[in-house]
GROMACS .gro file of C-alpha atoms in nm:
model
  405
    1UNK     CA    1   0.000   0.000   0.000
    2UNK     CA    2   0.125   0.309  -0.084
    3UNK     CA    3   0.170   0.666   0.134
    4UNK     CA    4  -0.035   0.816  -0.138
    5UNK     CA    5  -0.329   0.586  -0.065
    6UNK     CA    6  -0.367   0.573   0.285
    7UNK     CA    7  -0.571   0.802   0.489
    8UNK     CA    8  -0.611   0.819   0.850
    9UNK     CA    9  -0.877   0.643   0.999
   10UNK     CA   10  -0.838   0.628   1.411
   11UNK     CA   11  -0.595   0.844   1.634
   12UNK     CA   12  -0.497   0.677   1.953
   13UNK     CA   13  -0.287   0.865   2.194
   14UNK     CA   14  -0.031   1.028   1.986
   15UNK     CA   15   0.006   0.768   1.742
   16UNK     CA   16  -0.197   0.790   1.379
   17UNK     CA   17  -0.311   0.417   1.281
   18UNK     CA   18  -0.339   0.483   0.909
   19UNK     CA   19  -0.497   0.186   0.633
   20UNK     CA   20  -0.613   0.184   0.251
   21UNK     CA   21  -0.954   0.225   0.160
   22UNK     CA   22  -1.108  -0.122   0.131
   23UNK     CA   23  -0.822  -0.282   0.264
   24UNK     CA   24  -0.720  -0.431  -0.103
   25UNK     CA   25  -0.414  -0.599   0.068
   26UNK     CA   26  -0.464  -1.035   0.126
   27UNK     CA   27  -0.330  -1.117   0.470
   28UNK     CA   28  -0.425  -1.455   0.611
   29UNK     CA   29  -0.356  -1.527   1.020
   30UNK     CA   30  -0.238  -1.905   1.121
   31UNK     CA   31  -0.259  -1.966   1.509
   32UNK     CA   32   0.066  -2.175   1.585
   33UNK     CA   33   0.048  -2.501   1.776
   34UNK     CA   34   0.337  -2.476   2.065
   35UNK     CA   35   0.553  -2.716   1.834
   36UNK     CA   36   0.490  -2.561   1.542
   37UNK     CA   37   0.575  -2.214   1.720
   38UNK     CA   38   0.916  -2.392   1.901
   39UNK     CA   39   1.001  -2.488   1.562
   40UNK     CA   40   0.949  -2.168   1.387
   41UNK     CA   41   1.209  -2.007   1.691
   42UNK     CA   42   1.508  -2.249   1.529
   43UNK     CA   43   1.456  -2.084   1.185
   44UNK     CA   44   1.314  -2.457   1.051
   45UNK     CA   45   1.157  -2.437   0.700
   46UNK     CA   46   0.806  -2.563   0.663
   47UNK     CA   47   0.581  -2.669   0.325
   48UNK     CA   48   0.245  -2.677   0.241
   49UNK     CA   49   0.117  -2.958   0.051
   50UNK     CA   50  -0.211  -3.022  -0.224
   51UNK     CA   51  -0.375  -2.995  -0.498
   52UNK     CA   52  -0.585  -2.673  -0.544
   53UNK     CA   53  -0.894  -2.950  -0.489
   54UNK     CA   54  -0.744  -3.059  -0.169
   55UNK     CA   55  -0.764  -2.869   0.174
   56UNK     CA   56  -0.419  -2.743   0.259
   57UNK     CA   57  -0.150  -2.951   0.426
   58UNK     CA   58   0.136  -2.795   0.617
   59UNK     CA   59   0.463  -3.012   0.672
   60UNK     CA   60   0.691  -2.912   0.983
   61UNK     CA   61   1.040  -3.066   1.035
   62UNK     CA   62   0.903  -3.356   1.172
   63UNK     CA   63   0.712  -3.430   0.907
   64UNK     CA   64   0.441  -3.423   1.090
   65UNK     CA   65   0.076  -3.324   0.884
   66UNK     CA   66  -0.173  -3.066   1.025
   67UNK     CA   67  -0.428  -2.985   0.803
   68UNK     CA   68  -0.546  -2.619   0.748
   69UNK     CA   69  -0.835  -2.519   0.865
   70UNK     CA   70  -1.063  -2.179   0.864
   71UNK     CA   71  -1.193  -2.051   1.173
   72UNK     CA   72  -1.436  -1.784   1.197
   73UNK     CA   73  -1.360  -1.490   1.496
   74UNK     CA   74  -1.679  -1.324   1.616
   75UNK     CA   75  -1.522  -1.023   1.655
   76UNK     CA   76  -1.329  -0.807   1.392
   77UNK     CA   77  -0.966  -0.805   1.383
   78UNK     CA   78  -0.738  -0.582   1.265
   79UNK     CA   79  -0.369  -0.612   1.106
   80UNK     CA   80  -0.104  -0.369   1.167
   81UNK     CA   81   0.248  -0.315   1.073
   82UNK     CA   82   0.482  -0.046   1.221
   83UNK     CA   83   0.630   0.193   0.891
   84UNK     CA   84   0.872   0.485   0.970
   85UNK     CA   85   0.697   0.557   1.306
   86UNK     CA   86   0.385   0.510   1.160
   87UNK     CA   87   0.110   0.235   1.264
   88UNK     CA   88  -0.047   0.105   0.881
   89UNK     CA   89  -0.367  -0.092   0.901
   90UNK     CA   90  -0.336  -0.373   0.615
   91UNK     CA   91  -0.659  -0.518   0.657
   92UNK     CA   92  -0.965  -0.642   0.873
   93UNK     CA   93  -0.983  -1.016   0.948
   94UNK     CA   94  -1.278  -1.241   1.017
   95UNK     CA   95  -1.100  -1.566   1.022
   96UNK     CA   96  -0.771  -1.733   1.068
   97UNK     CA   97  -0.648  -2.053   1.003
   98UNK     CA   98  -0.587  -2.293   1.272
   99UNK     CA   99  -0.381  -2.683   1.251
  100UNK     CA  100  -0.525  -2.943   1.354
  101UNK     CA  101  -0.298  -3.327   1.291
  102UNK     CA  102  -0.367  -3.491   1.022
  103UNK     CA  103  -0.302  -3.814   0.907
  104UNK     CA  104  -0.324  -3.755   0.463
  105UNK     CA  105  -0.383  -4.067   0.224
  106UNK     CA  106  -0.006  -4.008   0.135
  107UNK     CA  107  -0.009  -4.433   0.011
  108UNK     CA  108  -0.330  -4.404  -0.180
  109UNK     CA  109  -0.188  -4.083  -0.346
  110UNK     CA  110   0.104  -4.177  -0.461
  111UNK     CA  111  -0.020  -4.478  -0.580
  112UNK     CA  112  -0.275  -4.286  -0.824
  113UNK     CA  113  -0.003  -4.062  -0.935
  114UNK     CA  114   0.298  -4.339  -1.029
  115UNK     CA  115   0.000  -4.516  -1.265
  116UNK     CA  116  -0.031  -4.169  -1.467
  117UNK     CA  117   0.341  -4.380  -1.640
  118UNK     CA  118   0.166  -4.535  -1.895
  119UNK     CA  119   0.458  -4.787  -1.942
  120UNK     CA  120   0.327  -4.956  -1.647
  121UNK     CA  121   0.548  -5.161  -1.402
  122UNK     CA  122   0.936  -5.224  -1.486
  123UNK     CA  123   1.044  -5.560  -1.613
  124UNK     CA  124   1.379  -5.507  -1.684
  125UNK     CA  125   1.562  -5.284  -1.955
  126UNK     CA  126   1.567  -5.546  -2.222
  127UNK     CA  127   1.172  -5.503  -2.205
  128UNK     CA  128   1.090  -5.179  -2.200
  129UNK     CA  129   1.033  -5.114  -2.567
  130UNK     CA  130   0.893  -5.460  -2.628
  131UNK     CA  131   0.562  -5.451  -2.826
  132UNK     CA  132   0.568  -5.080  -2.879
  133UNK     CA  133   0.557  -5.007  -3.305
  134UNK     CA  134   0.408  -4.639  -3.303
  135UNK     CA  135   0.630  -4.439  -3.246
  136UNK     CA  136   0.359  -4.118  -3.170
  137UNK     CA  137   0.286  -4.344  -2.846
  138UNK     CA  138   0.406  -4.177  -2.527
  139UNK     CA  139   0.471  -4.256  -2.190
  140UNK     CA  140   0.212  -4.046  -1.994
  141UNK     CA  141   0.310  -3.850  -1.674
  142UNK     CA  142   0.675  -3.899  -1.637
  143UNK     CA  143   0.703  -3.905  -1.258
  144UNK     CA  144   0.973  -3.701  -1.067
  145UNK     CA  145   1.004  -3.552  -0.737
  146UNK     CA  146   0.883  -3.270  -0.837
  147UNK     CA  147   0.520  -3.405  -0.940
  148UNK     CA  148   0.546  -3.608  -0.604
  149UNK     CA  149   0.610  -3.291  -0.461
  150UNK     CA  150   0.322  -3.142  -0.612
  151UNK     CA  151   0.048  -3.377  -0.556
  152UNK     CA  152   0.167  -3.571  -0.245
  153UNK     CA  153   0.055  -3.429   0.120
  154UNK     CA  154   0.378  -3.541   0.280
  155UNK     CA  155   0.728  -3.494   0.357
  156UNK     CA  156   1.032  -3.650   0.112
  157UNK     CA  157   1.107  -3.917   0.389
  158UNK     CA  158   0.726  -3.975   0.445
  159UNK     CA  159   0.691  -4.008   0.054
  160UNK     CA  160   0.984  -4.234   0.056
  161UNK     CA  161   0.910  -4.471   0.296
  162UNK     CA  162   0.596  -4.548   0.095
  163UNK     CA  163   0.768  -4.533  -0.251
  164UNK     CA  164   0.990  -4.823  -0.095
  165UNK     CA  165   0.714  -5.005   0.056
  166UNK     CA  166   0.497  -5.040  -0.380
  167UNK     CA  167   0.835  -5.139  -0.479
  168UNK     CA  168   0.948  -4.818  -0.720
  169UNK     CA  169   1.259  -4.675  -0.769
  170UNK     CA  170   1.399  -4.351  -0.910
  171UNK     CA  171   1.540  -4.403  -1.249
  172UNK     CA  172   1.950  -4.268  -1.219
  173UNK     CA  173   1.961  -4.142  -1.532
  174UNK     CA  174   1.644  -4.015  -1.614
  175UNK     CA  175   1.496  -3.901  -1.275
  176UNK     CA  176   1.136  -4.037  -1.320
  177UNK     CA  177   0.983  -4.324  -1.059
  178UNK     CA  178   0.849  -4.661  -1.190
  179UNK     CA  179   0.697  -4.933  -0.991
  180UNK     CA  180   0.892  -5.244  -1.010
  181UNK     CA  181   0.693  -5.566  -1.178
  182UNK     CA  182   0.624  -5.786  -0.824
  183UNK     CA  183   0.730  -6.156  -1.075
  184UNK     CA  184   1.013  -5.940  -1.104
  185UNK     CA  185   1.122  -5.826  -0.807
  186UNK     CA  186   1.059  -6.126  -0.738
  187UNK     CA  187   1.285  -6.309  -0.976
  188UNK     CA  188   1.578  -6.080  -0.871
  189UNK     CA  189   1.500  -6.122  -0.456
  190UNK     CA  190   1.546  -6.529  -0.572
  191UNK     CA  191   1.848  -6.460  -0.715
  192UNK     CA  192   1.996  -6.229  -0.400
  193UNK     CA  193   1.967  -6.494  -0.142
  194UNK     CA  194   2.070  -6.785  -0.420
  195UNK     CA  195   2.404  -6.518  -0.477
  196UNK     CA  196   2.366  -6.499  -0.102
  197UNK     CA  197   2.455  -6.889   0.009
  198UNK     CA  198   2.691  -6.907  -0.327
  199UNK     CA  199   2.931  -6.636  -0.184
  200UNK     CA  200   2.866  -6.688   0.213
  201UNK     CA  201   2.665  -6.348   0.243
  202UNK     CA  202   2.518  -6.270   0.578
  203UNK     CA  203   2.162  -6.224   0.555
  204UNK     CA  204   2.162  -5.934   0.837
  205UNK     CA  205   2.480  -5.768   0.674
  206UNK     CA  206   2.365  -5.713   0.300
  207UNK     CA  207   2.577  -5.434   0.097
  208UNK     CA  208   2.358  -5.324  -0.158
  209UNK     CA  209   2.720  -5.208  -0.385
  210UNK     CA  210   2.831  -5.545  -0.306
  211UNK     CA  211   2.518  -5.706  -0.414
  212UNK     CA  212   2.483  -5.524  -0.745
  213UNK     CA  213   2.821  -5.629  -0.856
  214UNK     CA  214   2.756  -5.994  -0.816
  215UNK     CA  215   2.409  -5.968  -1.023
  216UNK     CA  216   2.559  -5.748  -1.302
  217UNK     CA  217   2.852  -5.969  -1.358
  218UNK     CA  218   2.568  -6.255  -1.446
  219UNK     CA  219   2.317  -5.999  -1.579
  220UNK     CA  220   2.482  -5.715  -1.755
  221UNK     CA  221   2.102  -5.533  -1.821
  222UNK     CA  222   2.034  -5.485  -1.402
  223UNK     CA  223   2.028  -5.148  -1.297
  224UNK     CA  224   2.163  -5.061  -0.944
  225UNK     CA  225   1.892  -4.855  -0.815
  226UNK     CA  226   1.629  -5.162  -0.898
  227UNK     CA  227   1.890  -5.399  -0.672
  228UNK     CA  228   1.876  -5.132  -0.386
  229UNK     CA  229   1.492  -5.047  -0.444
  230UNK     CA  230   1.442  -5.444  -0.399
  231UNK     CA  231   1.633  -5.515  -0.093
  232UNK     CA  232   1.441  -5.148   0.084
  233UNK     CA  233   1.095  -5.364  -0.018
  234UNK     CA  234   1.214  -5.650   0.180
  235UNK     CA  235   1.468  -5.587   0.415
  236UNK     CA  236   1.532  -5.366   0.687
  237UNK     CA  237   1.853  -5.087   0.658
  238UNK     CA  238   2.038  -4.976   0.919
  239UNK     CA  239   2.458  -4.827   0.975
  240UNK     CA  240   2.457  -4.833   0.523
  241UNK     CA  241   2.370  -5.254   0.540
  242UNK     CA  242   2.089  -5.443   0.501
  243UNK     CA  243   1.923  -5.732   0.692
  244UNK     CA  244   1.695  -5.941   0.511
  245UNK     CA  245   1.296  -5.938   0.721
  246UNK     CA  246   1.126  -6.285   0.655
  247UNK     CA  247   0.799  -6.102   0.778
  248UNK     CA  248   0.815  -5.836   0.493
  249UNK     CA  249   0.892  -6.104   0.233
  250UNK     CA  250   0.581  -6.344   0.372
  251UNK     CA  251   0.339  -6.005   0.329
  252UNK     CA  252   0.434  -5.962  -0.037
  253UNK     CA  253   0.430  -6.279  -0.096
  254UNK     CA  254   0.056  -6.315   0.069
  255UNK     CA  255  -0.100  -5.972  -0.090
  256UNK     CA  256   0.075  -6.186  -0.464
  257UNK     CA  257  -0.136  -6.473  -0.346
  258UNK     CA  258  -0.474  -6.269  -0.250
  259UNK     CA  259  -0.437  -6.060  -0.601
  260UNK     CA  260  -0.411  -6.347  -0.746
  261UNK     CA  261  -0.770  -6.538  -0.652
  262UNK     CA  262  -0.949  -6.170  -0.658
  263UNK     CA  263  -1.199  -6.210  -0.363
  264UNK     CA  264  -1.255  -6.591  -0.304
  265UNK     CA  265  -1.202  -6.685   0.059
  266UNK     CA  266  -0.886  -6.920   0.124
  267UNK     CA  267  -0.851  -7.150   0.372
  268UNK     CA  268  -0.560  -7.122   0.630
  269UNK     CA  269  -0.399  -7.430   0.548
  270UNK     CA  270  -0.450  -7.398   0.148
  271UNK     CA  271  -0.296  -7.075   0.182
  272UNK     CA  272   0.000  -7.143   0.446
  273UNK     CA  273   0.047  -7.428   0.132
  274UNK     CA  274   0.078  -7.178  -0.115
  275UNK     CA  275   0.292  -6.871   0.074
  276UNK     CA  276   0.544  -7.208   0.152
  277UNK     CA  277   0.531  -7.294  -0.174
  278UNK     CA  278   0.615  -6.951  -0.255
  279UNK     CA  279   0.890  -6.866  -0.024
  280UNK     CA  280   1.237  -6.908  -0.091
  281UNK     CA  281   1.413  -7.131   0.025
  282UNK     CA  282   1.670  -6.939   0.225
  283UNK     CA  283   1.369  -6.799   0.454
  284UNK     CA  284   1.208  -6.990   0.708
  285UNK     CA  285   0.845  -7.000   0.750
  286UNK     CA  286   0.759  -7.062   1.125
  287UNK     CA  287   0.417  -7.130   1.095
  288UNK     CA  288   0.215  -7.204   1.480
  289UNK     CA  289  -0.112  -7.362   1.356
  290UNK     CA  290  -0.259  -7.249   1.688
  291UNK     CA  291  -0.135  -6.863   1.572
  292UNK     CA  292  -0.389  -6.875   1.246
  293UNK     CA  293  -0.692  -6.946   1.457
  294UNK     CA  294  -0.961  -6.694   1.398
  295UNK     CA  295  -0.877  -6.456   1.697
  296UNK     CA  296  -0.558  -6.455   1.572
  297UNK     CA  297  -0.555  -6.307   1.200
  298UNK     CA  298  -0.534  -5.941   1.256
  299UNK     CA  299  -0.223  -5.994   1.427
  300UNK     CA  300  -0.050  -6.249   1.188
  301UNK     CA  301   0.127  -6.143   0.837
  302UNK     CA  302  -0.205  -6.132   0.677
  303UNK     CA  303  -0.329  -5.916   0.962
  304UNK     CA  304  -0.364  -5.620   0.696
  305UNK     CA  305  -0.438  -5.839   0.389
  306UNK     CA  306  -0.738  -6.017   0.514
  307UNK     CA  307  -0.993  -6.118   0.772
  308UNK     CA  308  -1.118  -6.430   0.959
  309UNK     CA  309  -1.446  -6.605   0.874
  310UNK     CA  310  -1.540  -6.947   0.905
  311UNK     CA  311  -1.817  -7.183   0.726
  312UNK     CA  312  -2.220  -7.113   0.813
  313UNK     CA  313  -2.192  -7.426   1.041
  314UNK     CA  314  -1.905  -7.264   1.243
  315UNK     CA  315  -1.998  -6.909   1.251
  316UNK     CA  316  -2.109  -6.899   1.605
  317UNK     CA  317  -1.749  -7.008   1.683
  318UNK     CA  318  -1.611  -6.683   1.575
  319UNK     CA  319  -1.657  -6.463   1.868
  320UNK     CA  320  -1.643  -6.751   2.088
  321UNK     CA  321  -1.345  -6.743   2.361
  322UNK     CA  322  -1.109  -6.989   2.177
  323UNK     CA  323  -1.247  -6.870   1.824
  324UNK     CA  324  -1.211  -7.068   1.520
  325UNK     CA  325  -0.977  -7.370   1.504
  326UNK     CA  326  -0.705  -7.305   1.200
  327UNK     CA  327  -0.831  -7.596   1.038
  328UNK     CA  328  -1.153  -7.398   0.981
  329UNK     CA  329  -1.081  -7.036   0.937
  330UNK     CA  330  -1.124  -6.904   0.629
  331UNK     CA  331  -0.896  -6.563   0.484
  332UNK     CA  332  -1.140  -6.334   0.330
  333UNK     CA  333  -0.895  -6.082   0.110
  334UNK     CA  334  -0.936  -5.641   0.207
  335UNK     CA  335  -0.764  -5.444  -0.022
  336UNK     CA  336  -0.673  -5.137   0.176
  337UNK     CA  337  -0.577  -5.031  -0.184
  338UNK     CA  338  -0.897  -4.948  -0.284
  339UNK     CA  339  -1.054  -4.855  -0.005
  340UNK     CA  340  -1.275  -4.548  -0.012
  341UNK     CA  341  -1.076  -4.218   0.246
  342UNK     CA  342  -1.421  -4.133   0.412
  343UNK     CA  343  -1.482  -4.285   0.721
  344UNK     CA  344  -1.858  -4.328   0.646
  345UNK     CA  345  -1.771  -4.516   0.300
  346UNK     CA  346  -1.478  -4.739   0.425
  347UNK     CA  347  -1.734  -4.854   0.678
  348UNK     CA  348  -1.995  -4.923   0.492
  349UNK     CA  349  -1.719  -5.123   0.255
  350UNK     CA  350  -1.576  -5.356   0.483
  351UNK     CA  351  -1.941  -5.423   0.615
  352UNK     CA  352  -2.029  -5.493   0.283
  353UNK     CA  353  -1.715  -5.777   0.334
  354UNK     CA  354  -1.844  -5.930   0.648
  355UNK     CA  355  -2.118  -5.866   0.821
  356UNK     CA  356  -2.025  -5.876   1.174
  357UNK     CA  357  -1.702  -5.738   1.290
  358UNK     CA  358  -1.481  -5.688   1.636
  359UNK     CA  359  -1.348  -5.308   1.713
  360UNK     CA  360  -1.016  -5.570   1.699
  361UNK     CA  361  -1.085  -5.705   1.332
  362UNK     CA  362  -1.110  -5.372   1.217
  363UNK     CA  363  -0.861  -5.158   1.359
  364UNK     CA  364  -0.575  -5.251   1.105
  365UNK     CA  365  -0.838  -5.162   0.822
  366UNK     CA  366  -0.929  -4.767   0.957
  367UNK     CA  367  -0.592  -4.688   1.143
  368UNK     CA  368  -0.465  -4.526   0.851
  369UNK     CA  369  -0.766  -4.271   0.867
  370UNK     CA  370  -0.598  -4.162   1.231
  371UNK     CA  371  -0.377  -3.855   1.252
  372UNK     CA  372  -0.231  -4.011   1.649
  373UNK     CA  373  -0.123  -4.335   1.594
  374UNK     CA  374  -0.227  -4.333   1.997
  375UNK     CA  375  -0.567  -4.253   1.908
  376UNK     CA  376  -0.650  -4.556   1.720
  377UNK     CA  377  -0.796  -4.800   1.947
  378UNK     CA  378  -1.053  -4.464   2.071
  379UNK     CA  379  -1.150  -4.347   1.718
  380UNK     CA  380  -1.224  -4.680   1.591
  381UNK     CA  381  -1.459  -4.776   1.909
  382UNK     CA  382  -1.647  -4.447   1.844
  383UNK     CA  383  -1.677  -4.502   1.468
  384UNK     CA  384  -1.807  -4.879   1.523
  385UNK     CA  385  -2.089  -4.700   1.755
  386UNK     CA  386  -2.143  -4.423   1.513
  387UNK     CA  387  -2.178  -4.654   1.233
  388UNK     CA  388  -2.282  -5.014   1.381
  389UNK     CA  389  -2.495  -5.213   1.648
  390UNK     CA  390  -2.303  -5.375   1.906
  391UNK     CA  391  -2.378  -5.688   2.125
  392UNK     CA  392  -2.191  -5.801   2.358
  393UNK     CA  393  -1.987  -6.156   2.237
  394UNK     CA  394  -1.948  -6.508   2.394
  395UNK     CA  395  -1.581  -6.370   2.455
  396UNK     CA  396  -1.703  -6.072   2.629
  397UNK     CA  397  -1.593  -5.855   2.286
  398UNK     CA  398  -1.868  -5.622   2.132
  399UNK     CA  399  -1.958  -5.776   1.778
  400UNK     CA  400  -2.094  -5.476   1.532
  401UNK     CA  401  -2.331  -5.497   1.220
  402UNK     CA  402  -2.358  -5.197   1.022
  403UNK     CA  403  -2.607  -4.923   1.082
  404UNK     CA  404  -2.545  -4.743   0.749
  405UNK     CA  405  -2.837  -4.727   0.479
   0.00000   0.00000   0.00000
């Protein structure tokens, strides 16, 4: 605002507050949580994150999310800045924005934005022009950190984490993210742990370098990021080494097995048959019978994969005290993939996958829609009475149908 334009418009004391007609100057307010403040105080950069369809996202140096919201004041307030001696108002404000946590579909999202590659999951170099005769054919979205950046409501290491978890990697010489083929990754975790007993490798001491230059002396086409984005996917890094996780490998290996039935229900021991039929070798598969009963499935590997149901005869076993026997639990496969965001919908979804459900069955399907990982256990007991009838269980558990219409 210029000198020119501003007129005086209250005296107090000796001081003349002065402003612009109209106030034509945009000045938004955010209230600070204490962190949020503390952080601010050690000069930390912050980000906001979203699409101009999304509600904003701020990042702090945590990485922790707090989504933007508008609050209304009831009373008028006014902006002022100190220029020359001379108190400027800049504008009137009926609202500010306040942070509340947030806990953003950062999996879901960057899921939906790798698929805009229309060359669709990496096989290999030798393949990647294979069947392609028009040349006027592109690629789609070519994905790089900067559309990530753009479309993603997270932080880099947030983003990573998940990038690591669907099995892409960032292309060295080009820059753009692919998801890796899962026969694939597969093929090449097979031939790790085959290098691995050839050449006496520790499992819990894995070099990526080290590893790279043993496959690329046999296969001359493998890149190094896709050996180092495989052994992220399904082992654990820590002090620049790797240790191979047999639980991380049995999980892929399961959500291969459910994708590859669509929704039929397995039973536990057809499917512990096929994930040891699967496994490699190299990995031991301690499988407890007694730890695949019914009661047991949301804490197993397929704990977010899939929930326990049993035959029409044995139903009233289910939310008995011992549950299900193994024998006669059946896996009914959740996609938390395609899962709708709003609480109301996802509810009504996995409803519409079994009929009655435990606050315990459920959690690991909804505890992504919590901002405080703490909170879980509280917002999923008061969604289940929101959205469902409980009675109380043989095993002293409340058992919920769904209310929704």
């Amino acid at each position: 605002m210029s000198d020119s334009a501003a007129e005086t418009v209250e005296q107090t004391g000796s001081e003349h507050v002065s402003g612009s007609d109209g106030y034509p100057e945009e000045y938004r307010l955010l209230e600070l949580t204490p962190e949020i403040a503390a952080q601010l105080d050690a000069d930390t950069t912050f980000v906001v994150r979203g699409r101009d369809t999304d509600s904003a996202v701020l990042i702090d140096a945590t990485e922790q999310a707090y989504a933007m919201h508008t609050a209304h004041t009831s009373n008028s307030m006014y902006l002022l800045t100190r220029d020359n001696g001379q108190l400027t108002l800049r504008t009137k404000l009926h609202q500010v924005f306040d942070l509340q946590p947030t806990r953003p579909q950062v999996r879901a999202r960057v899921l939906e934005v790798l698929k805009w590659d229309t060359r669709g999951a990496f096989r290999g170099t030798e393949f990647e022009h294979e069947g392609v005769t028009d040349e006027s054919v592109t690629d789609g979205v070519h994905v790089t950190d900067t559309v990530l950046d753009q479309h993603v409501q997270a932080g880099h290491a947030h983003v990573r984490r998940v990038l690591d978890d669907v099995l892409a990697f960032r292309h060295n010489a080009t820059g753009h993210w692919r998801v890796l083929d899962a026969g694939y990754a597969c093929d090449l975790l097979r031939i790790i742990l085959a290098t691995h007993v050839e050449r006496d490798w520790p499992l819990d001491a894995l070099r990526a370098d080290t590893v790279y230059s043993a496959l690329h002396a046999e296969s001359p086409h493998i890149l190094p990021e896709v050996v180092d984005a495989v052994l992220r996917r399904f082992a654990t890094k820590h002090e620049g080494v790797f240790a191979m996780d047999t639980r991380r490998v049995c999980v892929f290996l399961a959500e291969q097995i459910f994708a590859s039935s669509g929704s039929r229900a397995w039973p536990v021991p057809e499917f512990l048959r096929a994930l040891r039929a699967t496994m490699p070798p190299q990995l031991t598969l301690d499988v407890d019978m007694d730890a695949w009963n019914s009661r047991s499935i949301s804490t197993s590997v397929v704990g977010k994969l899939a929930v326990a149901t049993s035959a029409p005869a044995d139903e009233h076993l289910l939310h008995s005290p011992n549950g299900v026997p193994a024998s006669l639990t059946l896996l009914l496969p959740v996609d938390n993939n395609t899962l709708p965001q709003d609480t109301r919908a996802r509810m009504r979804d996995l409803f519409a996958v079994k009929s009655k459900w435990t606050a315990r069955e459920m959690r690991p399907f909804l505890e992504d829609l919590v901002a405080d990982e703490s909170a879980v256990a509280k917002a999923v007991d008061s969604w289940l009475l929101k959205f469902g009838r409980g009675v109380r269980g043989a095993n002293g558990e409340s058992v919920y149908t769904s209310r929704i219409n």
